[in-house]
Coordinates of C-alpha atoms in Angstrom, one line a residue:
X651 CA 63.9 22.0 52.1
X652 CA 64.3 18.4 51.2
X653 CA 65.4 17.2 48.0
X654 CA 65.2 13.8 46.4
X655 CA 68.9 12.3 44.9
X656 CA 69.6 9.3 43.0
X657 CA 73.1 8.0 44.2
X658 CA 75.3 4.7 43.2
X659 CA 77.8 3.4 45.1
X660 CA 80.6 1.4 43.2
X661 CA 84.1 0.0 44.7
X662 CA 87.2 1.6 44.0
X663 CA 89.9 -0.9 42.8
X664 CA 94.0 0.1 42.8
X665 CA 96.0 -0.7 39.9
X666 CA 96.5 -4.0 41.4
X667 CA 92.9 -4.8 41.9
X668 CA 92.6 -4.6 45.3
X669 CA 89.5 -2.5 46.9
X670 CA 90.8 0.8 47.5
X671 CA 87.4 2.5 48.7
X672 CA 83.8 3.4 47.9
X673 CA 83.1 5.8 45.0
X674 CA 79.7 7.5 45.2
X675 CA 78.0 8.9 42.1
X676 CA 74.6 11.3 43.6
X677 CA 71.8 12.9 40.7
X678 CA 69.2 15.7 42.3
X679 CA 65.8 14.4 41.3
X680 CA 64.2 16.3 43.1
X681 CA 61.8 17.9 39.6
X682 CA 61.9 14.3 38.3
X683 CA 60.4 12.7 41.2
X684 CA 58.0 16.0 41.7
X685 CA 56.7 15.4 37.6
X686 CA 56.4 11.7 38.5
X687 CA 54.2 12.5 41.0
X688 CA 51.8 15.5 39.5
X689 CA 51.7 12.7 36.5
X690 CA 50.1 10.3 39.2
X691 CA 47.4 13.1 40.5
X692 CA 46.6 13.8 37.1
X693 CA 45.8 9.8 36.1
X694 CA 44.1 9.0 39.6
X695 CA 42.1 12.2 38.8
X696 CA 41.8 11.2 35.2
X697 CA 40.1 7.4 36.7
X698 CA 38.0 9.1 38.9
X699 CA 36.7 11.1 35.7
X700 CA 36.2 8.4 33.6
X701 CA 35.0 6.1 36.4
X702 CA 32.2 8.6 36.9
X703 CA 31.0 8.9 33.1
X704 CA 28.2 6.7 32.8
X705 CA 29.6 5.3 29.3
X706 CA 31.5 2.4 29.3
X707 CA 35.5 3.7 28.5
X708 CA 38.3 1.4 27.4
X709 CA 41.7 1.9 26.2
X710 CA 43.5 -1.0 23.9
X711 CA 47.3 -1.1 22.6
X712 CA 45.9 -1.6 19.2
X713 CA 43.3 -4.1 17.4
X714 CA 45.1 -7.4 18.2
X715 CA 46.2 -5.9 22.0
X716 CA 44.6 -6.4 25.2
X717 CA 42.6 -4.5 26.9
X718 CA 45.3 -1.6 29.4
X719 CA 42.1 0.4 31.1
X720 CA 38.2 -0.1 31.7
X721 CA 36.2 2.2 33.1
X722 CA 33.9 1.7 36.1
X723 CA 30.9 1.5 33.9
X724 CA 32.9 -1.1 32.0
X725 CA 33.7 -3.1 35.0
X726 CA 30.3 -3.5 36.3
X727 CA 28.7 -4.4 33.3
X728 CA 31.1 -7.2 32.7
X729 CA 31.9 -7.9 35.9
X730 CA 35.5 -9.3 35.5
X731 CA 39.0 -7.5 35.9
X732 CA 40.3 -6.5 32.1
X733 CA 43.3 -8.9 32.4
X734 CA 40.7 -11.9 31.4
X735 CA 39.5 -9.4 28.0
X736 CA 42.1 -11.0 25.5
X737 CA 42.2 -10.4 22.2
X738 CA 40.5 -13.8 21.2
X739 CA 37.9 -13.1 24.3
X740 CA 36.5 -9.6 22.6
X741 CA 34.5 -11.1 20.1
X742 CA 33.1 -13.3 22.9
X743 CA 31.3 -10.6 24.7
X744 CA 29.7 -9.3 20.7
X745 CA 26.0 -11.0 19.8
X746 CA 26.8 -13.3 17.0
X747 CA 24.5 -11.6 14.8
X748 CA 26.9 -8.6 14.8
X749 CA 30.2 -10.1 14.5
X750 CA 30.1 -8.9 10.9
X751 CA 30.0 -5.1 12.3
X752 CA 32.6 -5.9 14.6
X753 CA 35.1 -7.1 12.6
X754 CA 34.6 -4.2 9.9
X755 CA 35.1 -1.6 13.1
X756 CA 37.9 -3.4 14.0
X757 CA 39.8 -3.5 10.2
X758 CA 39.0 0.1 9.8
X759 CA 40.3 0.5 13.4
X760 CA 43.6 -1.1 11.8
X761 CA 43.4 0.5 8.5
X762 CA 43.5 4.4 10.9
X763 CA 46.2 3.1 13.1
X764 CA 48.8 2.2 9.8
X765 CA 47.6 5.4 8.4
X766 CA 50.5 8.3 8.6
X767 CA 50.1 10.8 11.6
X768 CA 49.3 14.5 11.0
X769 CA 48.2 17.8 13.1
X770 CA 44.5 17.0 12.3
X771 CA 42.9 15.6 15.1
X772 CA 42.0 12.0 15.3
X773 CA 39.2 10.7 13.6
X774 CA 36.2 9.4 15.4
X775 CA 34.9 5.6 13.9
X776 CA 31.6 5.2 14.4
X777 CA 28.9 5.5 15.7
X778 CA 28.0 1.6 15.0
X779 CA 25.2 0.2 16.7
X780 CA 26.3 -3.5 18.4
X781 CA 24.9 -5.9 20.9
X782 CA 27.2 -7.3 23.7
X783 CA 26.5 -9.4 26.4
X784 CA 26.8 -8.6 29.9
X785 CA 28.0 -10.3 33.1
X786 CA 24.2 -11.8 33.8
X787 CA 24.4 -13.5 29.9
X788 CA 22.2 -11.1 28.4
X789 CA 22.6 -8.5 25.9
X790 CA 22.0 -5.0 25.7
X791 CA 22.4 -2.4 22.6
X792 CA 25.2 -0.2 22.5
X793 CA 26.5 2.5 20.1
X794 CA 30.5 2.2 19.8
X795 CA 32.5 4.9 18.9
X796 CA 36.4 4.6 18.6
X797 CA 39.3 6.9 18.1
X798 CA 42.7 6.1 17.3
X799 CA 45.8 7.8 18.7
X800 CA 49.3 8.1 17.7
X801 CA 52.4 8.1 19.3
X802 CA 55.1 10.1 18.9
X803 CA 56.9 10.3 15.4
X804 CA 53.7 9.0 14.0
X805 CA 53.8 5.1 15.5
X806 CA 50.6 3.2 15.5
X807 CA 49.3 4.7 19.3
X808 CA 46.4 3.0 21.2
X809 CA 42.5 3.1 20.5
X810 CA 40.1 5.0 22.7
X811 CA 36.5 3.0 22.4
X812 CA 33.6 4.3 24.2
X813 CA 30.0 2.4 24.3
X814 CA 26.4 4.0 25.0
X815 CA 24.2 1.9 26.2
X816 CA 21.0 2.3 24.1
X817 CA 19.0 -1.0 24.8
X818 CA 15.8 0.8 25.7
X819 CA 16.1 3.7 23.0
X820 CA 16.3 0.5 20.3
X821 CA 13.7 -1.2 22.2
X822 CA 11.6 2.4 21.6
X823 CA 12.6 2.4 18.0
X824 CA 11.7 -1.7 17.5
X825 CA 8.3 -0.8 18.9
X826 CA 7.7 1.8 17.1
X827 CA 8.5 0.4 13.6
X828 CA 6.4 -2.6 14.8
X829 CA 3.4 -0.3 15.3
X830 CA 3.8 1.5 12.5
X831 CA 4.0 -1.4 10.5
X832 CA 0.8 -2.5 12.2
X833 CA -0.9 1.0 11.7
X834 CA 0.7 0.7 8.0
X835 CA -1.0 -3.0 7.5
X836 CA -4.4 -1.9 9.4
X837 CA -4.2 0.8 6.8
X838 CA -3.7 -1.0 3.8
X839 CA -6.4 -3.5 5.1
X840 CA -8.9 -0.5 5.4
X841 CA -8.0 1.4 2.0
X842 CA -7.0 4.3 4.1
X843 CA -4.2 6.6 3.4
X844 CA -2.9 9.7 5.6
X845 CA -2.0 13.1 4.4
X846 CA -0.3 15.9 6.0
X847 CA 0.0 19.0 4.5
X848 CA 2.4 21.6 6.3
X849 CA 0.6 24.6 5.4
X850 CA 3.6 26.9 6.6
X851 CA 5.7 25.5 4.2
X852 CA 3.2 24.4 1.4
X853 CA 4.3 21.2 1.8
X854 CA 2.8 17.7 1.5
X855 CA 3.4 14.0 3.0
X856 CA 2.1 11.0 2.0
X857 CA 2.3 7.8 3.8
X858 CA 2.8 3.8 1.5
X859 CA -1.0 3.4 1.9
X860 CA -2.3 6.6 0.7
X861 CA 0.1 6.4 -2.5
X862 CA -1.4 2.9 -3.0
X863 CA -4.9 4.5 -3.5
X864 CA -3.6 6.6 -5.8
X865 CA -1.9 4.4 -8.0
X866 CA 0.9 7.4 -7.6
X867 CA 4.8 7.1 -6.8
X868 CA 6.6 9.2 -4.1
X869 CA 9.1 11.1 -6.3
X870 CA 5.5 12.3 -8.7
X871 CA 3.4 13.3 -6.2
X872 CA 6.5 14.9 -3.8
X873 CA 7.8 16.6 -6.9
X874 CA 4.1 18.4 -7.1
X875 CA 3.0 21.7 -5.3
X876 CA 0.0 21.9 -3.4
X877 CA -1.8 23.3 -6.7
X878 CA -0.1 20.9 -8.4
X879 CA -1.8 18.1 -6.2
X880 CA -5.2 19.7 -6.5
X881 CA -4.7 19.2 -10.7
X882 CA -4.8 15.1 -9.4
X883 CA -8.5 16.1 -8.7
X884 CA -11.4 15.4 -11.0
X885 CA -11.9 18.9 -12.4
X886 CA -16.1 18.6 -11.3
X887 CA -14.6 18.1 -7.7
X888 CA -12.0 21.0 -7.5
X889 CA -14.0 23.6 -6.4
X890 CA -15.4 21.6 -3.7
X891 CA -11.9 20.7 -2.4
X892 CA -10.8 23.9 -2.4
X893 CA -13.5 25.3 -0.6
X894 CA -13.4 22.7 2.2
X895 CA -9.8 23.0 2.8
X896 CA -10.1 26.8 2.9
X897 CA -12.9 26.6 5.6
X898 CA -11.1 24.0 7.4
X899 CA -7.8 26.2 8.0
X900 CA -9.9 30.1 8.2
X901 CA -12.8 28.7 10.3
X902 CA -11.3 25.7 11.8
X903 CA -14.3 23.7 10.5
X904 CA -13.8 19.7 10.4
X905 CA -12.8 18.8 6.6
X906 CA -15.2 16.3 5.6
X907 CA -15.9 15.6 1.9
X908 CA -16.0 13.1 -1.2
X909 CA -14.4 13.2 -4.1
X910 CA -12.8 11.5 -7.4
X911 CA -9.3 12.0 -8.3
X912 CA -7.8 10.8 -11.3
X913 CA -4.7 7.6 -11.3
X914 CA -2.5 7.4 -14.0
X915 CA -4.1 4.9 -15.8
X916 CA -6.8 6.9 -16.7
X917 CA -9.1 5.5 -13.9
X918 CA -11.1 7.6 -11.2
X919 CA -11.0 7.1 -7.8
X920 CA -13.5 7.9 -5.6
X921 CA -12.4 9.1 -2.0
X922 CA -13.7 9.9 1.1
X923 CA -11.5 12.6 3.4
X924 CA -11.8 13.4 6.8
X925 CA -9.3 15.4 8.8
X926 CA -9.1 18.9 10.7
X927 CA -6.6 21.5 11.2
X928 CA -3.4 22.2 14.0
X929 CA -2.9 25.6 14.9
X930 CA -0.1 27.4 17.0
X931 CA -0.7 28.7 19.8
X932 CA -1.4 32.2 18.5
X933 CA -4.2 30.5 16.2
X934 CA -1.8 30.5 13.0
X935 CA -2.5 26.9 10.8
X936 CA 0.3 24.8 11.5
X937 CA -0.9 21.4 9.8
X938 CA -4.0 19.3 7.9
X939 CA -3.6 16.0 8.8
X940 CA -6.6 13.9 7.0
X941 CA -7.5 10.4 6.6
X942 CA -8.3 9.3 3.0
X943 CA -11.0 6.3 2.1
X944 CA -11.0 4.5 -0.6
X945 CA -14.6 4.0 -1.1
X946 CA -14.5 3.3 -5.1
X947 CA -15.8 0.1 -4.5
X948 CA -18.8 1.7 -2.1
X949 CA -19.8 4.0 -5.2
X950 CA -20.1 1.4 -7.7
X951 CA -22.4 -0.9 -5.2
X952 CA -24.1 2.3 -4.6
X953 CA -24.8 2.8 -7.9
X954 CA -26.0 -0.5 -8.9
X955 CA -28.1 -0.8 -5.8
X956 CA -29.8 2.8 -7.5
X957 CA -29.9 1.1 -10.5
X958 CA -31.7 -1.7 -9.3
X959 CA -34.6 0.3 -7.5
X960 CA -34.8 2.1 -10.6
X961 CA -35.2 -1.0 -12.6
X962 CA -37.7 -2.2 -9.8
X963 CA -39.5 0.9 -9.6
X964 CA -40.0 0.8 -13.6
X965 CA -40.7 -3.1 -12.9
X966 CA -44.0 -2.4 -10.8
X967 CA -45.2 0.4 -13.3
X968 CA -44.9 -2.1 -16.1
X969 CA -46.4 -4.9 -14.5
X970 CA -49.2 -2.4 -13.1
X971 CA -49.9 -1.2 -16.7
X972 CA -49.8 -4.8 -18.1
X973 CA -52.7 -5.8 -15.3
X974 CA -55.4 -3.0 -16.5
X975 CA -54.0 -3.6 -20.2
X976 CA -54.8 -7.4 -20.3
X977 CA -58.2 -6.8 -18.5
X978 CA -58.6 -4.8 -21.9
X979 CA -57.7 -7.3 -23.9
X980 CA -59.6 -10.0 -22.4
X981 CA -62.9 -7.5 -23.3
X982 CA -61.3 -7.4 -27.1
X983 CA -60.6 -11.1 -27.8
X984 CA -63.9 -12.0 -25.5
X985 CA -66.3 -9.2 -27.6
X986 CA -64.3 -10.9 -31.2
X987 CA -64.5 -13.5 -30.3
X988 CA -67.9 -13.4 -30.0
X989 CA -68.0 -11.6 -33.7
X990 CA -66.4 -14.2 -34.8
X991 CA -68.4 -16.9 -33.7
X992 CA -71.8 -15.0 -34.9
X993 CA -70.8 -17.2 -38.2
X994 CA -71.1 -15.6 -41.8
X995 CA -68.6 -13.2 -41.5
X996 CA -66.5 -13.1 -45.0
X997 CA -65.2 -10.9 -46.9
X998 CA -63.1 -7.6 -46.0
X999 CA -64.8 -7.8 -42.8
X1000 CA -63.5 -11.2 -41.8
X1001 CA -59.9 -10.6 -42.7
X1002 CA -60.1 -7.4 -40.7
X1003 CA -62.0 -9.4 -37.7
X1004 CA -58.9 -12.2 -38.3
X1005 CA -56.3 -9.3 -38.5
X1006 CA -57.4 -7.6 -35.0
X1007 CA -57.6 -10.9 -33.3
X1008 CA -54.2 -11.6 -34.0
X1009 CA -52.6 -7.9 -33.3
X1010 CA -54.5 -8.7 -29.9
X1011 CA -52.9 -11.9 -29.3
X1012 CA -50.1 -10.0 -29.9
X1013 CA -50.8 -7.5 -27.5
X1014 CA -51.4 -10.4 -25.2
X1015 CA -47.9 -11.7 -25.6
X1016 CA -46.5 -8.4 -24.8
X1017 CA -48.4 -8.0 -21.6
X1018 CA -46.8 -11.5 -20.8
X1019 CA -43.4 -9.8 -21.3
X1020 CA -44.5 -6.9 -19.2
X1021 CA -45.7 -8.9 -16.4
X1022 CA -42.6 -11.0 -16.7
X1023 CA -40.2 -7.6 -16.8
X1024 CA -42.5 -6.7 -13.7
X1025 CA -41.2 -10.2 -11.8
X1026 CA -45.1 -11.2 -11.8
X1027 CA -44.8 -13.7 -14.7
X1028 CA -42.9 -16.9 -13.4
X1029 CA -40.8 -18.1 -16.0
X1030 CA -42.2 -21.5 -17.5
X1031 CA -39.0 -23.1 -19.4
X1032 CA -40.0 -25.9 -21.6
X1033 CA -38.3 -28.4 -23.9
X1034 CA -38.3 -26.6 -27.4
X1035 CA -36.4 -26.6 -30.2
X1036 CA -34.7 -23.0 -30.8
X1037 CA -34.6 -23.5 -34.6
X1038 CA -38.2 -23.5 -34.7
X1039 CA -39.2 -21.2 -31.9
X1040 CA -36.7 -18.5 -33.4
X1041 CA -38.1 -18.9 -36.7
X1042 CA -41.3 -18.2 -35.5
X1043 CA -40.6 -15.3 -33.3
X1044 CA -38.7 -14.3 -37.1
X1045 CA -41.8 -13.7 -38.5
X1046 CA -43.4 -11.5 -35.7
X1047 CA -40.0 -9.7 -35.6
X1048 CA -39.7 -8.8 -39.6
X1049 CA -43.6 -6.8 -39.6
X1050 CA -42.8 -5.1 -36.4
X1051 CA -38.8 -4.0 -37.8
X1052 CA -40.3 -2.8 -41.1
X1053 CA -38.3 -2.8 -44.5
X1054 CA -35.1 -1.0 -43.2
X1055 CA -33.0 -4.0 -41.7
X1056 CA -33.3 -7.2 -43.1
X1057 CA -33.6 -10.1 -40.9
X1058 CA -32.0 -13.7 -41.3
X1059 CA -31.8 -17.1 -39.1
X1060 CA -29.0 -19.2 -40.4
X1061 CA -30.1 -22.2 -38.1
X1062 CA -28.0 -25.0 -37.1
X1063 CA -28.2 -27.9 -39.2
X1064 CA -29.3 -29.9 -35.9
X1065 CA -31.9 -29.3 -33.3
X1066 CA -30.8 -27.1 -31.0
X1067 CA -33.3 -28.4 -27.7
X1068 CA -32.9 -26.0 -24.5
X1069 CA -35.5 -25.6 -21.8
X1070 CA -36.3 -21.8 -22.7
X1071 CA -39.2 -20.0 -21.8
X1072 CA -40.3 -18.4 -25.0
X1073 CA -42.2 -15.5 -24.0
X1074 CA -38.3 -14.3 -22.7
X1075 CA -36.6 -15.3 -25.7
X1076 CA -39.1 -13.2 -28.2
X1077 CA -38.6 -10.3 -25.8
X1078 CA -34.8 -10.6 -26.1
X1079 CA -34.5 -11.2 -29.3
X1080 CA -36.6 -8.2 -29.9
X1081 CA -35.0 -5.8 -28.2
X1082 CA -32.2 -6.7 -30.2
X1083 CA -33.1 -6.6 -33.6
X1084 CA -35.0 -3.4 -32.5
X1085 CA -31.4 -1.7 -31.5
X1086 CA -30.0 -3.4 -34.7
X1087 CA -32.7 -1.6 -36.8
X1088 CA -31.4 1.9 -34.7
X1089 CA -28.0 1.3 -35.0
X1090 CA -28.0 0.2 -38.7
X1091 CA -28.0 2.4 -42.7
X1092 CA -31.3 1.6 -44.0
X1093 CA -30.6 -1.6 -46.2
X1094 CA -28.9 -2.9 -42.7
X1095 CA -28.7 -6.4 -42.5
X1096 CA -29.5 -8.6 -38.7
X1097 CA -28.4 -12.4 -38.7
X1098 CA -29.8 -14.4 -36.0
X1099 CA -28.1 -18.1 -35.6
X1100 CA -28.9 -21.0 -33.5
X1101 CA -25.8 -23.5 -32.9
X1102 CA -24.7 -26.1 -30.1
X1103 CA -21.1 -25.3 -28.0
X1104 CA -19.1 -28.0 -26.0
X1105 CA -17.2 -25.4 -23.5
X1106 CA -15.0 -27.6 -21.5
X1107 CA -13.2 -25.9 -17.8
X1108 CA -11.0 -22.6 -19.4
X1109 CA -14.4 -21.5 -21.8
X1110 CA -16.4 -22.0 -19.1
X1111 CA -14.4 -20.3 -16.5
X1112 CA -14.0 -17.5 -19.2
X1113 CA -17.4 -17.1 -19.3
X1114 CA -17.8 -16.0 -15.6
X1115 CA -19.7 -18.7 -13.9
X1116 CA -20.9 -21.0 -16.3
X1117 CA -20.7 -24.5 -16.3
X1118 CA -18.8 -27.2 -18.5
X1119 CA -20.9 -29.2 -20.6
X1120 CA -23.0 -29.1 -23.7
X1121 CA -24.9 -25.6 -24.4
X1122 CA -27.3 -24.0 -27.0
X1123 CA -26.4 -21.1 -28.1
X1124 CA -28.4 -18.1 -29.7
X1125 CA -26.5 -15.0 -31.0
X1126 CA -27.2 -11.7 -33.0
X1127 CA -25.2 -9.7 -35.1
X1128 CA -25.9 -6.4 -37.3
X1129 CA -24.0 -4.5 -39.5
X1130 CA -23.8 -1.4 -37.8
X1131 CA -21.3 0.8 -36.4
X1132 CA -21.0 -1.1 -33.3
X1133 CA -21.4 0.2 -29.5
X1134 CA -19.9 2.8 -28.0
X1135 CA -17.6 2.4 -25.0
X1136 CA -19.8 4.1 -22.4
X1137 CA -23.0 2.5 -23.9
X1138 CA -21.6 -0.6 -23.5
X1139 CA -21.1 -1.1 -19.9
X1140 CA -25.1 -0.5 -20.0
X1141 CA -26.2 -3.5 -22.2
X1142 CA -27.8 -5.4 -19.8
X1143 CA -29.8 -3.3 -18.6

């Protein structure tokens, strides 16, 4: 067998100096050389390892060291031989926006190499998510891992970094927070909220929008159970919701239905939810998912558009009945009329005759107020003073009120002119005094006053609508017990 030896030659000297000879020193090697060697294998192999992981693989002498090994992933994305990777070049090859991320890797980096060695294995840094450029100028997303190795007797080793490329997994994740910030915003937009309820583990999710609608925060409604939730329901509407999710999971029906729910305010919210029901593969209900409407707004349009063919509806009777009542009339006041004009009538008899013609005149105005309720009496405003006009309509007002309220104008010590058709104002005025009278202890007291108002821009934009300037002003007041809440939303009606 051959054997490797390490020999040195020196020349022997005499004891007067001269060269006496050679002297040869020879050292078997032979296991040496043979380690050396295996050593060699075992990094080619080692490179060919790393060279086929598709991660780029580096190996520094510390966090102000150059770069000693790059993979072959490493190579081709930068395209340049590690000797040009200095220390002040590294930060080159980081997107500036992330130099921040960098250099708090790279100080923790230091902080684990200074740290005392142990038998624990090294700790892994990371993963951090950082955008370098590549050989072509551009950028791509990688996630950076380090780990930091010792050398014997605990001296500050060298750092292992490795660096996934994840360009097109971020690019995923970007577009999808962009569409679901879209779908968040379209939702928002719409008043539509999603809810998911994961029936196998009686759990619910809501999404930004649907906690919107409800006026609601995540940690209340996630604290809740599903029965819990269904307590959020207007009590009238519990049953109904109950029954439909029931059918929708047994029967697999679509869940379709309305309902109000209550916000913490106090207000109701009126929704409208549509969804259906996932099932495993064996038939079991996995999931509801549902979309939820906010259609408050829908219901109280809906309601006033009812209330408005009521009001219509009602509006045609009345002006129907006011037609074939003032052909009566015009028989009455033609036939006394003609009584009347007969001459000679005195007496008992004439004060009765005068005392019909005026309750007929009076019936007369109030089929005026009819027609005009029944939008087939125009309005004719005219110049009048509302001093006088109200004192007149006073004294119509205080036989028709009787002896339990007691009526008063306090006018204003001007004239208060405003175009005003009177037939409207008697009516309204009316009505009033006859809910005063209603609402009052007998011995009740109703002041009506006249007065002028200067409302410059905030009182008029107060008022909803109305114009600065100079305006007359009308206004009733009892002494009763005031309007209730519910009653009050009704008061122009």
């Amino acid at each position: 067998t051959l054997d490797w030896v390490r020999g040195e030659i020196d020349r022997g000297r005499t004891a007067t100096g001269d060269v006496g000879g050679l002297v040869i020193f020879s050292e078997r090697i032979t296991e040496r050389k043979r380690l050396e060697q295996d050593l060699r294998e075992r990094e080619s192999r080692m490179h060919l390892l790393f060279d086929a992981v598709p991660h780029m693989i580096t190996v520094l002498e510390s966090t102000v060291g150059g770069v000693t090994y790059a993979n072959a992933t490493w190579r081709k994305y930068y395209g340049h031989d590690i000797a040009a990777v200095t220390p002040e070049a590294r930060m080159k090859l980081v997107h500036p926006d992330d130099h921040r991320t960098a250099l708090l890797l790279r100080d923790a980096v230091a902080a684990e190499l200074q740290r005392p060695a142990s038998d624990a294995e090294p700790r892994i840094l990371g993963p951090h998510m950082i955008r370098m450029y590549g050989k072509d100028g551009s950028y791509r997303w990688f996630s950076v891992q380090t780990s930091c190795v010792h050398a014997h007797g605990g001296r500050p080793g060298f750092v292992i970094a490795t660096a996934t490329d994840v360009h097109a997994l971020k690019q995923s994740e970007d577009s999808l927070s962009e569409a679901q910030a879209r779908l968040q915003a379209a939702l928002r937009a719409g008043g539509i909220g999603l809810l998911v309820w994961e029936v196998p583990a009686a759990r619910i999710r809501w999404d930004e929008s649907l906690l919107r609608v409800l006026g609601r925060t995540r940690d209340d409604v996630e604290s809740r159970s599903v029965a819990d939730v269904l307590q959020l329901v207007h009590e009238d509407d519990r049953e109904l919701v109950y029954a439909a999710g029931a059918r929708a999971l047994e029967r697999g029906d679509p869940l379709e239905l309305e309902c109000r729910v209550l916000r913490p305010d106090g207000s109701v919210a009126c929704l409208a939810v549509k969804g259906c029901a996932e099932r495993h593969a064996q038939g079991q209900p996995l999931r509801m998912i549902a979309a939820v409407v906010d259609i408050t707004e829908r219901k109280q349009l809906e309601a006033e558009i009812l209330q408005a063919q009521k009001m219509d509806a009602i509006g045609q009777l009345a002006g129907g009945i006011a037609h074939d009542f003032n052909n009566l009339l015009t028989i009455i006041l033609g036939q006394l009329s003609l009584l009347q004009l007969e001459g000679n009538v005195s007496g008992p008899l004439g004060s009765a005759l005068q005392d019909i013609h005026e309750a007929a005149d009076r019936a007369a105005a109030l089929t005026r107020q009819l027609l005009a309720f029944g939008r087939r009496h125009l309005m004719q405003a005219r110049a009048a003073d509302l001093n006088v006009l109200v004192g007149e309509t006073l004294k119509m007002l205080r036989r028709i009120v009787g002896e339990n309220i007691t009526l008063e104008l306090q006018p204003a010590s001007e004239p208060v002119i405003a175009r005003v058709d009177a037939t409207m104002l008697s009516q309204l005025l009316l009505n009033l005094t006859m809910n005063a009278r209603d609402a009052t202890e007998r011995g009740g007291r109703c002041v009506i006053r006249t007065s002028i108002h200067d409302l410059d821009e905030a009182a008029a934009a107060r008022l909803g609508g109305t114009k600065p300037g100079r305006w007359a002003c009308v206004s009733v007041e009892d002494s009763g017990a005031g309007i209730a809440p519910e009653v009050l939303l009704h008061v122009f009606e």
